Structure formats: structure tokens, C-alpha cells
Amino acid sequence: MSTRLSSTKSRAALHTSARTSAQLLLVAVAVTAGLWLLGQMWSVVWPLVVGLLLTTLTWPPARFLRNHSWPPALAASVVTVFALVVAAGIVALIAVPVASESGTLADGVIAGVEQLRTWAAGPPLNIGDAEITKAMDAGIERLQNSIGSTVSTVATGLGTVVHGIVVAVIAVFLMFFFLKDGPRFLPWLTRQLPGRLAVDVPAVAERCWDTLGAFIRSQALVGLIDAVFIGLGLWILGVPLVLPLSVLTFVGAFVPIIGAFFAGFVAVLIALVSNGLTDALIVLAIIIVVQQLEGNVFQPMIQSRGLGLHAAVVLLAVTLGGSLAGIVGSLLAVPAAALIGVIWRYIREQLAEPPHEPRPDEPEGATAA
């Protein structure tokens, strides 16, 4: 015997679905509007984000000085100057070796091109000098025809560099003020918000700050370990530019997955140009081993799952961030996902029902029933 659908239950299910869809649509519209507003204010938001990231790295020494009776302004000034000196030293350590090894790398590139040309002239390709010259002439002609777009690209690149310098300067000033006045922010925020918001917003902000600081410091430590081990391998093999490659590996650790891939690719490429195929394969093996140790040993031990994010979530977040905002999106994807997780867990805590405690005269199985 076939069963008939209940019109009352069907109508109730339809009403519930429609109401839920409308609510989800309103949430999606609100999120879209918030992201649009964020994009419109990005020229202000981006220096603020960079300043916060820098503050998470420099807050421990500033806190140490403040705990030892240093005035907040003096502690912030000393830490800011020290950070600038360290940054200038890192730039010098990269620029000087690159300049000194540029001639060697150029000779290696020329030698590599000659080897490729000799290999292409032999079997099975049998490409003669005439074909190679013709291809080079075609490439030069195409480059000359696109000189206008090339100049425009160079101008855009210079504009990007200038904008990056401006963002860095603003971020440093913001870092100073965050180091100086940061501990007074949450009490001030509590006084400005009404009712329940005065409790919830500061609590979420404090949890987000702790999570962001833990992420940045753990990534810095993981990047340092990667840089030391990979740099040691490059030094043993005699690969040039060991120090710049180590610094690139350290910086790449802040962009999960993509940063490690890019830094490893550059190291293998330089080893191939300067030392040959055998050393390049050895460098590739060293990088793979170090990355496996990082992913399976170092990172779990250091972070202790503090972010609460699965590796698949990290990969998807980096991919989505890179597709939406390029390198900046890849850099901010994992911290943003971690902060969203913090907010979501706090909301769940506030919405969860307290566990039912049975009355003294209630049987033990009554709760389960």
C-alpha cells in the first residue's frame, strides 16, 4: 500500500526551507557588502594588517621591557629601532652576495644556454644554427613590437614598488603605536560598546590576537629551521648565494605550501645553473626531506594544532586567497582562516546549551532517555 504525503508536513518543510534560504541570502549579502567595503578601504586596511603582523613578531621583546619597568614609549621606540636595524641588515645580507655572485651566475646561464644549444643541435631534434637564429630574430622582433607595453609594465612595477615602500613606512609607524598603546585598546573598546557587545567583542579580539601571534611566531620558528637545514645543505654542496636563498626560505615559510615551493624552485634553479644537474638533484632531495620533516615533525610540535585547521583547509585557503588577491591573498589566507575559526568556535560556545545535570531524586538513566 502506497503512502501519501502529508500536506501539513510538506507545507511546514517548504516554509522552513524558504525561511532558511532567505536568511542565508541575507547573510551572503551582508558578507558581500562587508568584503566590498573592505576592498574600498584596502589602502588603509593593508598597512593596518601589515602593522599588526609586525606587532605580533615584536611584541614579546616590547612586553619584556615593559615588564621590567621601561616606559611604554621608550620600550616601543627601542624595539622599533631594533626591528628596523634587523630589516636593514637582512636587506644588506641579501644584496651584497647577489651583487658579488652576479657575474658567476651570468656565466653559468651562458654556459647552460650553450649546452642546451649543443643538445638541441644533436639527435633527435637536429635543430641547426639557422633555425635557432631565426627563432631568436623572431623573438627580438616581437619584443621590439611590444616595447610600448613593456614600458607600461615597467612603470606599473615602479608604481607598485613605491606603493610598497609607502605601506611599509605606514606599517612601521602603526607598529610603534600598537607596541606603545596596545594594552589599552581592549579596556577602551569595552567602554565604547553597549550591552553584550562590551563582553563579546573584546573576548573575540583577545582570542584572535593570541591566535594570530601564535601563528606568526610558530611560522617564524618553522621558517628558521627550514632556512638553517636547507642553507647548510647548500653550503656543503658549494652552491652560491647560500645566505639569500636561506633568507628566501625563511620568508617563504609565511606563505604555506606556495612559499616553500617557490623558494625550493629558486634554490634548485641556481644549483642547476652554477653546479650542474647532479647537485641540483641533490638540492631537490634535501628540500623534499626538510619539507617532510617540517610538515610531519617540526610544525605539529611547534604549533601543537593551535590553529585548529586541517591541512586540506590550509591548502584550499591558500589556493582561494591566491586566486582572489594574488601573493597578498596567499599570505593572509591561513591567518584569516584561523581567525574565522576562532570566531566560529566562540559563537558555538555562546550558542551551545549547557549540559543537563540530573536532580538528586532523578534516576541515572532519565537524562539519556
GROMACS .gro file of C-alpha atoms in nm:
model
  369
    1MET     CA    1   0.000   0.000   0.000
    2SER     CA    2   0.147   0.334  -0.108
    3THR     CA    3   0.181   0.613   0.145
    4ARG     CA    4   0.051   0.963   0.088
    5LEU     CA    5   0.248   1.275   0.163
    6SER     CA    6   0.118   1.490   0.444
    7SER     CA    7   0.020   1.833   0.315
    8THR     CA    8   0.080   1.987   0.657
    9LYS     CA    9   0.431   1.846   0.688
   10SER     CA   10   0.513   1.934   0.326
   11ARG     CA   11   0.394   2.292   0.377
   12ALA     CA   12   0.593   2.323   0.700
   13ALA     CA   13   0.908   2.182   0.531
   14LEU     CA   14   0.863   2.427   0.241
   15HIS     CA   15   0.817   2.721   0.477
   16THR     CA   16   1.124   2.620   0.676
   17SER     CA   17   1.333   2.584   0.359
   18ALA     CA   18   1.217   2.921   0.227
   19ARG     CA   19   1.284   3.095   0.560
   20THR     CA   20   1.632   2.936   0.588
   21SER     CA   21   1.715   3.026   0.226
   22ALA     CA   22   1.611   3.386   0.285
   23GLN     CA   23   1.823   3.408   0.598
   24LEU     CA   24   2.125   3.257   0.421
   25LEU     CA   25   2.074   3.500   0.133
   26LEU     CA   26   2.072   3.794   0.374
   27VAL     CA   27   2.391   3.665   0.538
   28ALA     CA   28   2.555   3.627   0.194
   29VAL     CA   29   2.452   3.982   0.101
   30ALA     CA   30   2.593   4.116   0.428
   31VAL     CA   31   2.922   3.929   0.378
   32THR     CA   32   2.947   4.052   0.019
   33ALA     CA   33   2.882   4.409   0.129
   34GLY     CA   34   3.145   4.376   0.400
   35LEU     CA   35   3.404   4.242   0.154
   36TRP     CA   36   3.321   4.520  -0.092
   37LEU     CA   37   3.364   4.781   0.181
   38LEU     CA   38   3.692   4.618   0.280
   39GLY     CA   39   3.811   4.641  -0.080
   40GLN     CA   40   3.720   5.009  -0.097
   41MET     CA   41   3.919   5.074   0.222
   42TRP     CA   42   4.210   4.847   0.127
   43SER     CA   43   4.460   5.133   0.104
   44VAL     CA   44   4.404   5.182   0.478
   45VAL     CA   45   4.338   4.821   0.576
   46TRP     CA   46   4.654   4.678   0.417
   47PRO     CA   47   4.902   4.894   0.618
   48LEU     CA   48   4.694   4.814   0.928
   49VAL     CA   49   4.722   4.440   0.861
   50VAL     CA   50   5.097   4.462   0.798
   51GLY     CA   51   5.139   4.665   1.116
   52LEU     CA   52   4.951   4.402   1.317
   53LEU     CA   53   5.164   4.122   1.169
   54LEU     CA   54   5.482   4.310   1.255
   55THR     CA   55   5.350   4.379   1.604
   56THR     CA   56   5.294   4.008   1.669
   57LEU     CA   57   5.664   3.949   1.598
   58THR     CA   58   5.795   4.244   1.801
   59TRP     CA   59   5.552   4.233   2.094
   60PRO     CA   60   5.746   3.973   2.304
   61PRO     CA   61   6.060   4.192   2.344
   62ALA     CA   62   5.843   4.501   2.398
   63ARG     CA   63   5.646   4.317   2.666
   64PHE     CA   64   5.970   4.204   2.829
   65LEU     CA   65   6.094   4.563   2.852
   66ARG     CA   66   5.759   4.689   2.983
   67ASN     CA   67   5.756   4.417   3.249
   68HIS     CA   68   6.099   4.543   3.362
   69SER     CA   69   5.969   4.893   3.434
   70TRP     CA   70   6.053   5.051   3.100
   71PRO     CA   71   5.813   5.331   2.998
   72PRO     CA   72   5.583   5.218   2.716
   73ALA     CA   73   5.705   5.486   2.474
   74LEU     CA   74   6.072   5.404   2.537
   75ALA     CA   75   6.017   5.029   2.506
   76ALA     CA   76   5.825   5.075   2.180
   77SER     CA   77   6.093   5.309   2.042
   78VAL     CA   78   6.381   5.072   2.123
   79VAL     CA   79   6.202   4.769   1.975
   80THR     CA   80   6.103   4.963   1.661
   81VAL     CA   81   6.458   5.086   1.601
   82PHE     CA   82   6.594   4.736   1.662
   83ALA     CA   83   6.345   4.591   1.412
   84LEU     CA   84   6.447   4.847   1.150
   85VAL     CA   85   6.815   4.766   1.205
   86VAL     CA   86   6.745   4.395   1.166
   87ALA     CA   87   6.545   4.457   0.846
   88ALA     CA   88   6.824   4.673   0.702
   89GLY     CA   89   7.078   4.406   0.792
   90ILE     CA   90   6.873   4.137   0.617
   91VAL     CA   91   6.849   4.351   0.301
   92ALA     CA   92   7.224   4.410   0.308
   93LEU     CA   93   7.296   4.041   0.360
   94ILE     CA   94   7.087   3.963   0.053
   95ALA     CA   95   7.202   4.246  -0.175
   96VAL     CA   96   7.577   4.212  -0.122
   97PRO     CA   97   7.606   3.838  -0.202
   98VAL     CA   98   7.374   3.871  -0.502
   99ALA     CA   99   7.584   4.157  -0.641
  100SER     CA  100   7.909   3.969  -0.583
  101GLU     CA  101   7.782   3.647  -0.743
  102SER     CA  102   7.602   3.809  -1.036
  103GLY     CA  103   7.897   3.757  -1.270
  104THR     CA  104   7.926   3.388  -1.179
  105LEU     CA  105   7.555   3.333  -1.228
  106ALA     CA  106   7.564   3.513  -1.564
  107ASP     CA  107   7.849   3.290  -1.681
  108GLY     CA  108   7.655   2.985  -1.560
  109VAL     CA  109   7.347   3.095  -1.754
  110ILE     CA  110   7.554   3.146  -2.070
  111ALA     CA  111   7.714   2.805  -2.027
  112GLY     CA  112   7.373   2.647  -1.970
  113VAL     CA  113   7.237   2.809  -2.287
  114GLU     CA  114   7.536   2.679  -2.485
  115GLN     CA  115   7.480   2.328  -2.350
  116LEU     CA  116   7.113   2.349  -2.442
  117ARG     CA  117   7.205   2.469  -2.788
  118THR     CA  118   7.452   2.185  -2.837
  119TRP     CA  119   7.196   1.932  -2.717
  120ALA     CA  120   6.928   2.073  -2.949
  121ALA     CA  121   7.166   2.052  -3.247
  122GLY     CA  122   7.211   1.678  -3.198
  123PRO     CA  123   6.966   1.392  -3.237
  124PRO     CA  124   6.676   1.355  -3.208
  125LEU     CA  125   6.594   1.727  -3.255
  126ASN     CA  126   6.872   1.814  -3.506
  127ILE     CA  127   6.798   2.187  -3.482
  128GLY     CA  128   7.065   2.377  -3.671
  129ASP     CA  129   7.209   2.722  -3.607
  130ALA     CA  130   6.992   2.870  -3.883
  131GLU     CA  131   6.671   2.766  -3.712
  132ILE     CA  132   6.794   2.892  -3.373
  133THR     CA  133   6.899   3.227  -3.523
  134LYS     CA  134   6.563   3.260  -3.697
  135ALA     CA  135   6.378   3.191  -3.374
  136MET     CA  136   6.592   3.446  -3.188
  137ASP     CA  137   6.530   3.710  -3.458
  138ALA     CA  138   6.156   3.646  -3.434
  139GLY     CA  139   6.170   3.684  -3.057
  140ILE     CA  140   6.365   4.010  -3.082
  141GLU     CA  141   6.120   4.146  -3.340
  142ARG     CA  142   5.826   4.057  -3.117
  143LEU     CA  143   5.996   4.228  -2.823
  144GLN     CA  144   6.052   4.543  -3.030
  145ASN     CA  145   5.689   4.547  -3.140
  146SER     CA  146   5.573   4.526  -2.781
  147ILE     CA  147   5.804   4.798  -2.649
  148GLY     CA  148   5.506   5.016  -2.555
  149SER     CA  149   5.352   4.752  -2.333
  150THR     CA  150   5.694   4.677  -2.185
  151VAL     CA  151   5.738   5.041  -2.081
  152SER     CA  152   5.388   5.039  -1.932
  153THR     CA  153   5.469   4.720  -1.739
  154VAL     CA  154   5.791   4.875  -1.605
  155ALA     CA  155   5.602   5.188  -1.499
  156THR     CA  156   5.340   4.976  -1.325
  157GLY     CA  157   5.614   4.784  -1.148
  158LEU     CA  158   5.779   5.105  -1.028
  159GLY     CA  159   5.443   5.227  -0.902
  160THR     CA  160   5.398   4.902  -0.713
  161VAL     CA  161   5.742   4.936  -0.554
  162VAL     CA  162   5.668   5.296  -0.447
  163HIS     CA  163   5.332   5.187  -0.304
  164GLY     CA  164   5.501   4.904  -0.118
  165ILE     CA  165   5.751   5.146   0.037
  166VAL     CA  166   5.469   5.378   0.148
  167VAL     CA  167   5.279   5.082   0.300
  168ALA     CA  168   5.595   4.968   0.482
  169VAL     CA  169   5.656   5.315   0.629
  170ILE     CA  170   5.295   5.348   0.749
  171ALA     CA  171   5.304   4.993   0.890
  172VAL     CA  172   5.619   5.072   1.091
  173PHE     CA  173   5.455   5.379   1.246
  174LEU     CA  174   5.144   5.175   1.326
  175MET     CA  175   5.362   4.905   1.481
  176PHE     CA  176   5.517   5.167   1.709
  177PHE     CA  177   5.176   5.289   1.826
  178PHE     CA  178   5.050   4.931   1.872
  179LEU     CA  179   5.355   4.848   2.085
  180LYS     CA  180   5.312   5.167   2.285
  181ASP     CA  181   4.932   5.175   2.336
  182GLY     CA  182   4.818   4.822   2.251
  183PRO     CA  183   4.738   4.703   2.607
  184ARG     CA  184   4.498   4.994   2.649
  185PHE     CA  185   4.293   4.900   2.342
  186LEU     CA  186   4.066   4.630   2.491
  187PRO     CA  187   3.969   4.833   2.801
  188TRP     CA  188   3.892   5.130   2.575
  189LEU     CA  189   3.689   4.906   2.341
  190THR     CA  190   3.491   4.769   2.636
  191ARG     CA  191   3.393   5.120   2.740
  192GLN     CA  192   3.275   5.211   2.388
  193LEU     CA  193   3.043   4.915   2.324
  194PRO     CA  194   2.694   4.873   2.468
  195GLY     CA  195   2.543   4.573   2.645
  196ARG     CA  196   2.652   4.224   2.543
  197LEU     CA  197   2.890   4.358   2.278
  198ALA     CA  198   3.110   4.504   2.553
  199VAL     CA  199   3.182   4.144   2.658
  200ASP     CA  200   3.176   3.951   2.331
  201VAL     CA  201   3.381   4.178   2.104
  202PRO     CA  202   3.679   4.222   2.343
  203ALA     CA  203   3.678   3.847   2.417
  204VAL     CA  204   3.685   3.760   2.047
  205ALA     CA  205   3.951   4.026   1.981
  206GLU     CA  206   4.174   3.886   2.255
  207ARG     CA  207   4.139   3.530   2.122
  208CYS     CA  208   4.212   3.646   1.766
  209TRP     CA  209   4.523   3.831   1.883
  210ASP     CA  210   4.651   3.525   2.068
  211THR     CA  211   4.587   3.303   1.765
  212LEU     CA  212   4.750   3.547   1.523
  213GLY     CA  213   5.054   3.586   1.745
  214ALA     CA  214   5.092   3.211   1.789
  215PHE     CA  215   5.065   3.157   1.413
  216ILE     CA  216   5.320   3.423   1.317
  217ARG     CA  217   5.576   3.321   1.581
  218SER     CA  218   5.540   2.950   1.505
  219GLN     CA  219   5.575   3.013   1.133
  220ALA     CA  220   5.886   3.221   1.202
  221LEU     CA  221   6.040   2.938   1.404
  222VAL     CA  222   5.950   2.678   1.139
  223GLY     CA  223   6.093   2.903   0.867
  224LEU     CA  224   6.413   2.947   1.067
  225ILE     CA  225   6.453   2.569   1.099
  226ASP     CA  226   6.394   2.524   0.725
  227ALA     CA  227   6.640   2.801   0.640
  228VAL     CA  228   6.913   2.655   0.863
  229PHE     CA  229   6.887   2.298   0.732
  230ILE     CA  230   6.846   2.391   0.364
  231GLY     CA  231   7.118   2.656   0.390
  232LEU     CA  232   7.352   2.402   0.547
  233GLY     CA  233   7.291   2.162   0.259
  234LEU     CA  234   7.354   2.435   0.001
  235TRP     CA  235   7.675   2.537   0.180
  236ILE     CA  236   7.807   2.179   0.185
  237LEU     CA  237   7.741   2.143  -0.189
  238GLY     CA  238   7.909   2.476  -0.263
  239VAL     CA  239   7.600   2.637  -0.418
  240PRO     CA  240   7.637   3.016  -0.446
  241LEU     CA  241   7.405   3.265  -0.276
  242VAL     CA  242   7.354   3.044   0.029
  243LEU     CA  243   7.255   3.334   0.254
  244PRO     CA  244   6.999   3.494   0.018
  245LEU     CA  245   6.846   3.152  -0.052
  246SER     CA  246   6.824   3.082   0.321
  247VAL     CA  247   6.651   3.415   0.379
  248LEU     CA  248   6.413   3.343   0.090
  249THR     CA  249   6.331   3.007   0.250
  250PHE     CA  250   6.263   3.179   0.583
  251VAL     CA  251   6.032   3.437   0.423
  252GLY     CA  252   5.860   3.171   0.215
  253ALA     CA  253   5.754   2.990   0.532
  254PHE     CA  254   5.499   3.265   0.596
  255VAL     CA  255   5.313   3.165   0.277
  256PRO     CA  256   5.224   2.799   0.341
  257ILE     CA  257   5.280   2.548   0.058
  258ILE     CA  258   5.329   2.810  -0.218
  259GLY     CA  259   5.617   2.987  -0.041
  260ALA     CA  260   5.809   2.664   0.019
  261PHE     CA  261   5.757   2.556  -0.343
  262PHE     CA  262   5.883   2.890  -0.481
  263ALA     CA  263   6.188   2.903  -0.253
  264GLY     CA  264   6.278   2.542  -0.339
  265PHE     CA  265   6.237   2.609  -0.711
  266VAL     CA  266   6.476   2.907  -0.696
  267ALA     CA  267   6.734   2.707  -0.498
  268VAL     CA  268   6.724   2.415  -0.742
  269LEU     CA  269   6.746   2.652  -1.039
  270ILE     CA  270   7.054   2.829  -0.905
  271ALA     CA  271   7.216   2.494  -0.821
  272LEU     CA  272   7.145   2.375  -1.176
  273VAL     CA  273   7.294   2.687  -1.336
  274SER     CA  274   7.601   2.704  -1.113
  275ASN     CA  275   7.684   2.343  -1.016
  276GLY     CA  276   7.514   2.123  -1.271
  277LEU     CA  277   7.240   1.864  -1.284
  278THR     CA  278   7.377   1.630  -1.015
  279ASP     CA  279   7.398   1.895  -0.743
  280ALA     CA  280   7.059   2.030  -0.847
  281LEU     CA  281   6.904   1.687  -0.790
  282ILE     CA  282   7.078   1.663  -0.452
  283VAL     CA  283   6.943   2.007  -0.356
  284LEU     CA  284   6.596   1.894  -0.462
  285ALA     CA  285   6.627   1.584  -0.241
  286ILE     CA  286   6.743   1.797   0.055
  287ILE     CA  287   6.448   2.033   0.015
  288ILE     CA  288   6.200   1.745  -0.006
  289VAL     CA  289   6.343   1.581   0.308
  290VAL     CA  290   6.341   1.908   0.504
  291GLN     CA  291   5.985   1.987   0.394
  292GLN     CA  292   5.870   1.641   0.501
  293LEU     CA  293   6.034   1.685   0.841
  294GLU     CA  294   5.872   2.025   0.872
  295GLY     CA  295   5.524   1.904   0.784
  296ASN     CA  296   5.533   1.583   0.990
  297VAL     CA  297   5.760   1.668   1.285
  298PHE     CA  298   5.852   2.034   1.336
  299GLN     CA  299   5.525   2.210   1.255
  300PRO     CA  300   5.295   1.981   1.461
  301MET     CA  301   5.534   2.002   1.757
  302ILE     CA  302   5.566   2.380   1.743
  303GLN     CA  303   5.211   2.477   1.662
  304SER     CA  304   5.051   2.193   1.862
  305ARG     CA  305   4.742   2.226   1.647
  306GLY     CA  306   4.686   2.570   1.792
  307LEU     CA  307   4.516   2.693   1.478
  308GLY     CA  308   4.269   2.405   1.466
  309LEU     CA  309   4.290   2.388   1.085
  310HIS     CA  310   4.318   2.070   0.882
  311ALA     CA  311   4.593   2.054   0.617
  312ALA     CA  312   4.327   2.039   0.343
  313VAL     CA  313   4.171   2.359   0.479
  314VAL     CA  314   4.513   2.528   0.469
  315LEU     CA  315   4.565   2.420   0.106
  316LEU     CA  316   4.219   2.538   0.000
  317ALA     CA  317   4.260   2.867   0.187
  318VAL     CA  318   4.594   2.940   0.020
  319THR     CA  319   4.452   2.849  -0.322
  320LEU     CA  320   4.145   3.067  -0.274
  321GLY     CA  321   4.345   3.357  -0.134
  322GLY     CA  322   4.591   3.342  -0.422
  323SER     CA  323   4.315   3.334  -0.682
  324LEU     CA  324   4.136   3.631  -0.522
  325ALA     CA  325   4.427   3.856  -0.428
  326GLY     CA  326   4.750   3.708  -0.562
  327ILE     CA  327   5.053   3.700  -0.332
  328VAL     CA  328   4.879   3.916  -0.070
  329GLY     CA  329   4.587   3.672  -0.062
  330SER     CA  330   4.820   3.373  -0.023
  331LEU     CA  331   4.998   3.548   0.262
  332LEU     CA  332   4.680   3.634   0.451
  333ALA     CA  333   4.476   3.323   0.368
  334VAL     CA  334   4.582   3.099   0.656
  335PRO     CA  335   4.571   3.370   0.930
  336ALA     CA  336   4.229   3.478   0.801
  337ALA     CA  337   4.104   3.117   0.805
  338ALA     CA  338   4.239   3.074   1.158
  339LEU     CA  339   4.065   3.391   1.278
  340ILE     CA  340   3.739   3.281   1.117
  341GLY     CA  341   3.777   2.953   1.304
  342VAL     CA  342   3.827   3.141   1.631
  343ILE     CA  343   3.512   3.348   1.575
  344TRP     CA  344   3.312   3.040   1.479
  345ARG     CA  345   3.421   2.848   1.790
  346TYR     CA  346   3.329   3.144   2.012
  347ILE     CA  347   2.984   3.166   1.853
  348ARG     CA  348   2.933   2.793   1.907
  349GLU     CA  349   3.032   2.830   2.272
  350GLN     CA  350   2.778   3.107   2.322
  351LEU     CA  351   2.500   2.919   2.141
  352ALA     CA  352   2.565   2.579   2.297
  353GLU     CA  353   2.319   2.456   2.556
  354PRO     CA  354   2.464   2.381   2.900
  355PRO     CA  355   2.479   2.009   2.985
  356HIS     CA  356   2.175   1.881   3.172
  357GLU     CA  357   2.256   1.794   3.531
  358PRO     CA  358   2.011   1.541   3.682
  359ARG     CA  359   1.831   1.626   4.004
  360PRO     CA  360   1.926   1.427   4.317
  361ASP     CA  361   1.593   1.236   4.304
  362GLU     CA  362   1.618   1.169   3.925
  363PRO     CA  363   1.724   0.818   3.811
  364GLU     CA  364   2.061   0.796   3.633
  365GLY     CA  365   1.908   0.678   3.304
  366ALA     CA  366   1.650   0.955   3.289
  367THR     CA  367   1.885   1.203   3.121
  368ALA     CA  368   1.972   0.967   2.839
  369ALA     CA  369   1.606   0.878   2.793
   0.00000   0.00000   0.00000
